[in-house]
Backbone as numpy.savetxt, mean C-alpha at the origin, in Angstrom:
# Nx Ny Nz CAx CAy CAz Cx Cy Cz
11.93 39.96 -21.56 11.27 38.50 -21.69 11.74 37.07 -21.74
12.72 37.17 -22.94 13.40 35.91 -22.49 14.20 35.66 -21.35
14.78 36.97 -20.53 15.78 36.33 -19.07 14.45 36.03 -18.52
12.88 35.80 -18.64 12.17 35.93 -17.23 11.64 34.42 -17.84
11.72 34.21 -19.09 11.07 32.21 -19.22 12.95 31.78 -19.16
14.04 31.84 -19.26 14.85 31.42 -19.12 15.14 30.74 -17.35
14.40 32.00 -16.73 14.99 32.04 -15.17 13.53 30.87 -14.74
12.56 31.39 -15.30 11.50 30.07 -15.11 11.83 29.15 -15.65
11.92 28.68 -16.47 12.76 27.14 -17.32 13.71 26.88 -16.38
14.60 27.66 -15.77 15.17 27.02 -15.02 15.09 26.45 -13.55
13.89 27.50 -13.16 13.20 27.16 -12.28 12.68 25.63 -11.74
11.94 25.79 -13.09 11.67 24.29 -13.10 11.72 23.03 -13.18
13.33 22.84 -13.82 14.19 22.15 -14.20 15.00 22.03 -12.61
14.94 23.09 -11.44 15.34 22.55 -10.33 14.67 22.03 -9.28
13.44 22.15 -9.21 12.19 22.00 -9.00 12.06 20.95 -9.16
12.20 20.11 -10.84 11.76 18.77 -10.89 13.44 17.81 -10.25
14.54 18.42 -10.60 15.80 17.94 -10.06 15.70 17.49 -8.70
15.58 18.05 -8.13 14.51 18.17 -6.26 14.36 16.97 -5.76
12.89 16.54 -7.11 12.06 15.80 -6.38 12.38 14.76 -6.85
13.50 14.78 -8.05 13.77 13.37 -8.57 14.62 12.98 -7.29
15.45 13.33 -6.77 16.64 13.52 -5.75 15.86 12.60 -4.33
14.37 13.38 -4.18 13.95 12.59 -2.85 12.96 11.54 -3.25
12.80 11.14 -4.70 11.98 9.79 -4.52 12.53 9.10 -3.83
12.09 8.17 -3.00 12.61 7.10 -2.55 13.10 7.15 -1.46
13.36 8.12 -0.87 14.92 9.16 0.27 14.05 9.35 1.52
14.53 9.13 2.64 13.78 9.94 3.85 14.49 11.17 4.05
13.76 12.01 4.26 13.96 13.43 4.80 14.67 13.03 5.92
15.21 14.46 6.32 16.27 14.57 8.09 14.73 14.34 8.61
13.35 15.18 8.66 12.61 14.29 9.63 12.07 13.00 9.70
11.96 12.71 8.83 11.89 11.11 8.61 13.11 10.13 9.55
13.99 10.45 8.91 15.28 9.88 9.75 15.06 10.52 10.91
14.87 11.58 11.53 14.59 11.56 12.81 13.73 11.02 13.72
12.76 10.84 13.17 11.34 10.15 13.67 11.74 8.98 13.82
12.62 8.01 13.10 12.75 6.40 12.87 12.32 5.92 12.14
11.75 6.55 11.00 11.20 5.92 9.64 12.84 4.85 9.12
12.03 4.02 8.43 13.16 3.06 7.58 12.31 3.13 6.50
13.27 2.96 5.15 12.60 2.67 3.69 13.28 1.19 3.54
11.96 0.52 3.15 11.52 -0.57 2.93 11.66 -0.95 0.88
12.16 -0.24 0.31 12.41 0.16 -1.11 13.23 1.39 -1.56
14.44 0.83 -1.81 15.79 1.78 -2.28 15.61 2.36 -3.78
14.37 1.88 -4.69 13.91 2.37 -5.54 14.95 2.02 -6.70
16.18 0.59 -6.80 16.45 -0.03 -7.32 16.68 -1.52 -7.23
16.08 -1.92 -6.50 15.99 -3.52 -6.33 15.11 -3.92 -5.54
14.63 -4.77 -5.60 13.45 -5.95 -4.59 13.90 -6.48 -3.04
14.92 -6.13 -2.80 15.39 -6.63 -1.83 14.79 -6.12 -0.66
14.70 -7.38 0.18 13.71 -7.05 1.32 12.16 -7.64 1.20
12.01 -8.31 0.09 10.71 -8.71 -0.50 10.68 -10.15 -1.04
9.33 -10.59 -1.35 9.71 -11.89 -1.85 8.03 -11.99 -1.89
7.74 -12.62 -2.98 6.39 -13.53 -3.18 6.30 -14.16 -2.24
4.81 -14.48 -1.69 3.80 -15.07 -0.51 4.41 -16.52 -0.84
5.14 -16.71 0.13 5.15 -18.31 -0.08 6.12 -18.49 -1.02
7.31 -17.59 -1.38 8.25 -18.08 -2.59 9.39 -17.58 -2.00
10.19 -17.93 -2.81 11.67 -17.34 -2.37 12.34 -16.20 -3.13
11.88 -15.10 -4.03 12.43 -14.14 -4.60 11.26 -13.15 -5.34
11.35 -12.37 -5.94 9.96 -11.61 -6.14 9.20 -11.77 -7.27
9.85 -12.89 -7.84 8.90 -13.45 -8.64 8.50 -11.92 -10.36
7.36 -12.11 -10.27 7.17 -11.25 -11.13 7.07 -9.87 -10.94
7.32 -9.21 -9.94 7.85 -7.73 -9.44 9.11 -7.30 -9.89
9.13 -5.96 -9.79 10.89 -5.59 -9.99 10.79 -4.06 -10.36
11.82 -3.52 -10.42 11.84 -2.10 -9.62 12.01 -1.54 -11.55
11.87 -0.46 -11.23 11.56 0.10 -12.44 11.21 1.79 -12.65
12.27 2.63 -13.02 12.22 4.18 -12.85 11.40 4.59 -11.39
12.06 3.89 -10.52 12.22 4.24 -9.36 10.68 3.81 -8.70
10.22 3.14 -9.32 8.87 2.22 -8.53 8.90 0.45 -8.42
8.20 -0.45 -7.68 8.29 -1.76 -8.00 7.25 -2.03 -8.66
6.85 -2.53 -9.48 5.90 -2.70 -10.66 6.01 -4.10 -10.75
4.65 -4.31 -11.14 4.12 -5.80 -11.49 4.05 -5.62 -12.67
5.08 -6.99 -13.13 4.84 -7.34 -14.65 3.89 -8.44 -14.89
2.71 -8.34 -15.32 1.58 -9.31 -15.54 1.68 -9.77 -16.49
2.61 -9.98 -17.44 2.99 -11.12 -18.13 3.92 -12.00 -17.89
4.77 -11.94 -16.50 6.11 -12.58 -16.80 5.45 -14.05 -15.85
6.67 -14.39 -15.49 5.86 -15.83 -14.43 6.37 -15.57 -13.04
5.65 -16.41 -12.28 5.84 -15.93 -10.70 5.11 -14.74 -10.01
3.97 -15.21 -10.74 2.61 -14.02 -9.96 2.83 -14.62 -8.85
2.00 -13.77 -7.40 1.80 -13.48 -6.60 2.24 -12.33 -6.03
1.07 -12.09 -4.54 1.59 -11.01 -3.57 2.93 -10.84 -3.26
3.54 -9.54 -3.26 5.10 -9.26 -2.85 4.77 -9.39 -1.16
5.77 -9.51 -0.55 5.29 -9.17 0.70 6.69 -8.78 1.49
7.01 -8.24 2.67 8.21 -8.03 3.37 8.61 -9.29 3.52
10.27 -9.16 3.88 10.69 -10.43 4.69 10.36 -10.60 5.94
10.44 -9.00 6.73 10.22 -8.98 8.17 8.91 -8.76 8.47
8.23 -8.81 9.68 7.27 -9.26 10.09 7.03 -7.66 11.29
6.20 -7.00 11.42 5.71 -5.80 12.28 4.21 -6.14 12.64
4.64 -5.15 14.00 3.25 -5.62 15.06 2.98 -4.27 15.09
3.58 -3.46 15.89 3.02 -1.48 15.67 3.49 -0.97 14.56
3.37 0.21 13.89 3.61 0.77 13.11 3.17 2.03 11.94
3.57 2.73 11.22 3.05 3.49 10.61 3.74 3.56 9.20
3.03 3.27 8.28 3.40 2.77 7.33 2.85 4.48 5.97
4.01 4.76 5.47 3.44 5.26 4.36 4.46 5.04 2.80
2.94 5.21 1.80 3.43 4.42 0.80 2.74 4.74 -0.53
3.31 5.36 -1.61 2.98 5.49 -2.95 2.36 4.84 -4.15
1.33 5.22 -4.60 1.06 4.00 -5.02 0.28 4.88 -6.84
0.22 4.12 -7.74 -0.32 4.20 -9.44 -1.29 2.94 -9.60
-2.26 2.94 -9.82 -3.10 2.08 -10.64 -3.60 2.09 -12.33
-3.56 1.30 -12.85 -4.01 1.52 -14.73 -5.06 1.49 -14.28
-5.60 2.00 -15.37 -7.59 2.26 -15.71 -7.89 0.69 -15.45
-8.93 0.72 -14.57 -9.49 -0.83 -14.51 -9.12 -1.87 -13.75
-8.09 -1.08 -13.68 -7.35 -2.00 -12.24 -7.57 -1.67 -10.65
-6.79 -3.24 -10.14 -7.43 -3.58 -8.78 -6.00 -4.23 -8.31
-5.91 -3.41 -6.90 -4.77 -3.83 -6.12 -4.84 -3.76 -4.62
-4.06 -3.60 -3.96 -4.26 -3.12 -2.65 -2.63 -3.50 -1.92
-3.23 -3.40 -0.47 -2.15 -3.29 0.63 -2.57 -4.10 1.83
-1.97 -5.54 2.26 -2.65 -5.87 2.85 -1.34 -6.01 4.09
-1.82 -6.13 5.58 -0.71 -6.63 6.40 -1.42 -7.24 7.43
-0.26 -7.44 8.77 -0.80 -8.65 9.57 -0.69 -9.84 8.95
0.18 -10.35 7.78 -0.38 -11.28 7.29 0.77 -12.66 7.81
0.06 -14.09 8.11 0.88 -14.80 8.48 1.35 -15.40 7.61
2.41 -15.66 7.10 3.17 -16.09 5.67 3.30 -17.81 6.50
2.50 -18.74 6.03 2.36 -20.19 6.33 1.44 -21.21 5.04
2.07 -22.05 5.27 1.37 -22.94 3.67 -0.09 -23.30 3.92
-0.23 -23.09 5.44 -1.76 -23.35 5.40 -2.57 -22.45 5.42
-2.32 -21.21 4.71 -3.19 -20.58 4.13 -2.81 -19.98 2.89
-3.38 -20.26 1.64 -2.38 -19.65 0.29 -2.50 -18.69 -0.13
-3.03 -17.70 0.64 -3.22 -16.46 0.47 -3.25 -15.15 1.49
-2.32 -14.62 1.14 -2.99 -13.00 1.90 -3.77 -12.83 2.92
-4.73 -12.69 2.08 -5.62 -12.25 2.48 -7.04 -13.09 3.64
-6.29 -13.86 3.34 -6.95 -15.26 4.56 -6.64 -14.74 6.14
-5.49 -14.01 6.30 -4.94 -13.67 7.60 -4.90 -12.47 7.54
-4.79 -11.79 6.90 -4.04 -9.59 6.57 -5.58 -8.91 6.05
-5.32 -7.82 6.62 -6.43 -7.39 6.14 -5.95 -6.08 5.93
-6.90 -5.26 4.30 -6.13 -4.77 3.41 -6.99 -3.48 3.80
-6.08 -2.32 2.92 -6.72 -1.12 2.16 -6.43 -1.00 1.01
-7.76 -1.14 0.19 -7.65 -1.47 -1.06 -7.11 0.22 -2.19
-6.69 -0.80 -3.22 -6.41 -0.11 -4.01 -6.67 -0.28 -5.76
-7.02 0.79 -6.13 -8.26 0.86 -6.98 -8.39 1.95 -7.75
-8.69 1.46 -9.05 -9.34 2.65 -9.79 -10.98 2.26 -9.58
-11.39 3.53 -8.93 -12.81 3.55 -8.76 -13.44 4.13 -9.58
-13.57 4.27 -11.12 -14.35 4.52 -12.10 -14.23 3.55 -12.74
-13.00 2.73 -13.10 -13.44 1.70 -14.11 -13.30 -0.15 -13.75
-12.53 -0.14 -12.41 -12.46 -1.78 -11.56 -14.20 -1.86 -11.72
-14.39 -3.15 -11.80 -14.97 -4.36 -11.63 -15.51 -3.95 -10.23
-14.59 -4.24 -9.38 -14.92 -3.71 -8.03 -15.37 -2.97 -7.17
-15.92 -2.18 -8.37 -16.14 -0.24 -7.46 -17.73 -0.57 -7.31
-18.38 -1.77 -6.83 -19.83 -1.23 -6.47 -20.20 -1.11 -5.33
-19.51 -1.55 -4.34 -19.76 -1.18 -2.63 -18.34 0.22 -2.56
-19.31 0.79 -1.55 -18.89 1.75 -0.66 -17.37 1.37 -0.16
-17.49 0.37 0.63 -16.49 -0.30 1.16 -15.12 -0.82 0.31
-15.26 -1.17 -1.16 -14.11 -1.35 -1.62 -14.05 -0.77 -2.68
-14.09 0.63 -2.44 -13.55 1.81 -3.13 -11.76 1.77 -3.13
-11.04 2.41 -3.16 -9.79 3.18 -2.73 -9.76 3.72 -1.53
-9.00 3.32 -0.85 -8.36 3.76 0.67 -9.46 3.24 1.56
-10.50 2.06 1.36 -11.51 1.43 2.38 -10.50 0.58 3.02
-11.35 -0.31 4.29 -11.11 -0.91 5.03 -11.06 -2.11 4.48
-11.06 -2.74 3.12 -11.57 -3.75 2.44 -12.79 -4.18 3.10
-13.63 -4.03 2.23 -15.06 -4.89 2.61 -15.66 -4.47 4.31
-15.43 -3.76 4.65 -15.64 -3.11 6.16 -15.52 -1.82 6.31
-14.73 -1.05 6.22 -14.85 0.51 6.30 -14.94 1.13 5.00
-15.92 1.94 4.62 -15.53 2.88 3.25 -14.93 4.14 3.49
-14.00 4.06 2.43 -13.38 5.55 3.16 -13.98 6.73 3.00
-14.15 8.13 3.51 -14.16 9.03 3.94 -14.00 10.21 2.85
-12.72 9.79 2.04 -12.68 10.86 0.91 -12.50 9.80 -0.41
-12.54 10.16 -1.69 -12.00 9.53 -2.87 -10.35 9.86 -2.88
-10.09 8.37 -3.96 -8.95 8.85 -4.58 -8.66 9.85 -5.68
-7.50 9.41 -6.29 -7.20 10.51 -7.32 -7.28 9.31 -8.33
-7.44 9.33 -9.82 -7.69 8.54 -10.76 -6.83 7.94 -10.91
-7.08 6.63 -12.25 -5.83 5.73 -12.26 -5.19 6.91 -13.52
-3.56 6.25 -13.24 -2.78 6.49 -13.48 -2.02 8.01 -12.94
-2.83 8.25 -12.03 -1.99 9.43 -11.14 -1.62 8.79 -9.35
-0.92 9.42 -9.08 -0.01 8.73 -7.55 -0.88 9.48 -7.00
-1.36 8.12 -5.86 -1.63 8.08 -4.73 -0.76 7.83 -3.37
-0.86 9.08 -2.31 -0.17 8.73 -1.54 -1.07 8.50 -0.14
-0.54 7.69 0.53 -1.12 6.52 2.22 -0.08 6.54 3.13
-1.13 6.74 4.52 -0.63 6.02 5.35 -1.53 5.22 6.36
-0.88 4.08 6.61 -1.44 3.03 7.26 -1.15 3.02 9.09
-1.66 3.27 10.09 -1.27 3.03 11.17 -1.82 2.15 12.12
-0.69 1.33 12.38 -1.57 0.18 13.58 -0.47 0.51 15.08
-1.63 1.01 15.98 -0.86 0.75 17.03 -1.78 0.20 18.09
-1.44 -1.05 18.87 -2.28 -1.80 19.37 -3.43 -2.18 19.15
-3.45 -2.57 17.71 -5.19 -2.77 17.05 -6.04 -1.17 16.76
-5.46 -0.19 17.27 -6.01 0.78 16.27 -5.41 1.57 15.08
-6.34 1.23 13.89 -5.99 0.88 12.72 -6.59 2.58 12.19
-5.36 3.24 11.87 -6.03 4.82 10.70 -5.27 4.87 9.77
-6.05 4.97 8.57 -6.01 5.43 7.31 -5.71 6.50 6.90
-4.94 7.66 5.61 -5.27 8.43 5.83 -4.55 8.31 4.14
-5.22 8.93 2.91 -5.21 9.17 1.98 -4.88 10.38 1.29
-4.25 10.73 0.49 -3.26 12.12 0.23 -4.05 13.11 0.95
-3.52 12.68 2.32 -3.41 13.68 3.62 -4.67 14.00 4.22
-5.88 13.23 4.47 -6.85 12.94 4.42 -7.44 11.51 4.84
-7.73 11.79 6.56 -8.10 10.54 7.17 -9.33 10.06 6.56
-9.32 9.09 6.31 -10.51 8.10 5.77 -10.75 7.01 6.57
-10.20 6.29 7.18 -10.57 5.37 8.22 -10.21 5.30 9.00
-10.98 4.89 10.19 -10.47 5.11 11.90 -11.37 3.83 12.71
-10.72 2.71 12.74 -11.33 1.91 13.82 -10.61 1.13 14.99
-10.88 0.41 16.10 -10.18 -0.50 16.86 -10.46 -1.84 16.99
-9.41 -2.46 16.64 -9.72 -3.91 16.49 -10.00 -4.53 17.51
-10.80 -5.70 17.07 -11.43 -6.20 18.69 -12.55 -5.72 19.57
-12.96 -4.47 19.32 -14.02 -3.32 19.53 -15.84 -4.07 19.16
-16.30 -3.75 20.11 -17.83 -4.38 19.53 -17.84 -4.03 17.96
-17.49 -3.05 17.59 -17.94 -2.07 16.30 -16.68 -2.73 15.26
-15.64 -3.32 15.44 -15.11 -4.11 14.62 -15.78 -5.58 14.89
-16.17 -6.22 15.66 -16.77 -7.45 15.51 -18.01 -7.35 14.68
-18.97 -6.42 14.76 -19.72 -6.15 13.70 -19.47 -5.97 12.41
-18.37 -5.64 12.12 -18.27 -5.41 10.88 -17.81 -6.60 10.71
-17.07 -7.19 10.94 -16.11 -8.47 10.53 -17.30 -9.64 10.33
-18.36 -9.43 10.60 -19.32 -10.59 11.21 -20.33 -10.14 9.82
-20.39 -8.58 9.48 -20.75 -8.32 8.16 -20.37 -8.23 6.41
-19.08 -9.19 7.23 -17.87 -8.74 5.75 -17.68 -10.01 4.84
-17.52 -10.44 3.78 -16.78 -11.60 3.85 -15.90 -12.55 4.44
-15.40 -12.02 5.76 -14.45 -12.30 6.40 -15.21 -12.95 7.84
-16.49 -13.02 7.74 -17.21 -13.51 9.34 -16.56 -15.19 9.87
-16.26 -15.72 8.13 -16.19 -16.96 8.71 -14.99 -17.91 8.39
-13.78 -16.28 8.26 -12.30 -16.90 7.98 -11.53 -17.49 9.42
-11.50 -18.38 10.39 -11.22 -18.22 11.61 -9.73 -17.51 11.71
-8.86 -17.03 10.43 -7.74 -16.43 11.07 -7.45 -15.44 10.70
-8.80 -14.38 9.86 -8.73 -13.37 9.31 -8.19 -12.31 10.53
-7.25 -11.69 10.46 -7.02 -10.54 11.49 -6.38 -11.07 12.74
-6.35 -12.04 13.27 -5.87 -12.34 14.23 -4.51 -12.52 14.54
-3.54 -12.45 13.67 -2.49 -12.61 14.06 -1.78 -10.97 14.19
-0.99 -10.86 15.86 -0.87 -9.24 16.31 0.34 -8.83 15.33
0.82 -9.61 14.68 2.57 -9.79 14.24 2.45 -10.06 12.75
2.82 -9.34 11.89 2.51 -10.33 10.71 3.42 -9.35 9.34
3.37 -9.87 8.12 3.91 -9.35 6.74 2.93 -8.11 6.18
3.70 -7.19 5.36 3.27 -6.41 4.80 3.32 -6.68 3.02
2.36 -6.59 2.36 1.88 -7.16 1.63 1.80 -5.95 0.08
2.19 -6.10 -0.99 1.66 -5.35 -2.18 0.73 -6.54 -3.20
-0.09 -6.32 -3.24 -1.42 -7.02 -4.16 -1.10 -7.48 -5.34
-0.90 -8.58 -5.62 -1.36 -8.92 -7.29 -2.51 -9.72 -7.77
-3.33 -8.61 -8.03 -4.58 -8.96 -8.77 -5.15 -9.21 -10.00
-3.86 -9.37 -11.28 -3.81 -9.51 -12.32 -3.63 -7.84 -12.59
-3.33 -6.86 -12.17 -3.43 -5.40 -13.16 -1.91 -4.77 -12.66
-2.24 -3.92 -13.73 -0.67 -3.27 -13.80 -0.68 -2.58 -12.36
0.49 -2.27 -11.56 -0.10 -1.23 -10.69 1.63 -1.27 -10.52
2.16 0.19 -9.33 3.36 0.84 -8.96 3.52 1.34 -7.83
4.43 0.63 -6.77 4.00 1.66 -5.66 5.74 2.19 -5.44
5.75 3.44 -4.92 7.07 4.02 -4.17 7.11 4.55 -3.10
7.94 5.23 -2.61 8.33 5.70 -1.50 7.65 5.00 -0.24
8.15 3.89 -0.03 7.59 3.10 0.61 8.73 2.90 1.69
7.69 3.53 2.77 8.58 4.06 4.22 8.06 3.47 5.70
8.39 3.20 6.68 7.92 2.34 7.92 8.31 3.01 8.92
7.77 3.36 9.87 8.39 3.68 11.61 7.43 2.59 12.73
8.39 2.27 13.21 8.46 0.81 14.38 7.59 1.69 15.60
6.35 1.19 16.23 5.56 2.13 17.02 6.17 1.26 18.35
């Protein structure tokens, strides 16, 4: 019995070690497919606060990009680079009652004070306790204020894995391996969705084909890791 227990503990230790080694690393398949890391697990290299020069209140901690809600330099964290057609993979974890988002297609310009004036958002939310949980198209995994997710996210404090794919205006979102949103920008359906949303009178919303990707500062404790991108 003692031998069996020791073997079991050794197996757990090996699996944990392998898991730790692969955190914020590309798999051989991802390398072959052309993915690049957007976060090295140790620094904020490649990111800055929107309209700022550095990462502000964001920092790398235990292998994740973490927002320090008590620090100076609040604001949405954006990629230094811009992207047009891409597939983005990312894991997120939100605190109880928390709200955040992954915003993309952002045109960084002093004419626009916030990322969401030009960019679209995949919602990051504690669906159970967050204040913004009253509408289905505001829940985690949604195309915010436009399309509700087809499947729910894991609860606050647990890691969720998502994929955002944008190819010639065709948007597809996956949440924990399940497709949750799909639409075509510029289509009649899209125009109707925009008209029914809060963005209907925002002239620059979703109009830039190339833009930055952002992790939203909505005042809640939030973490992101395993951030990988493939340009399509």
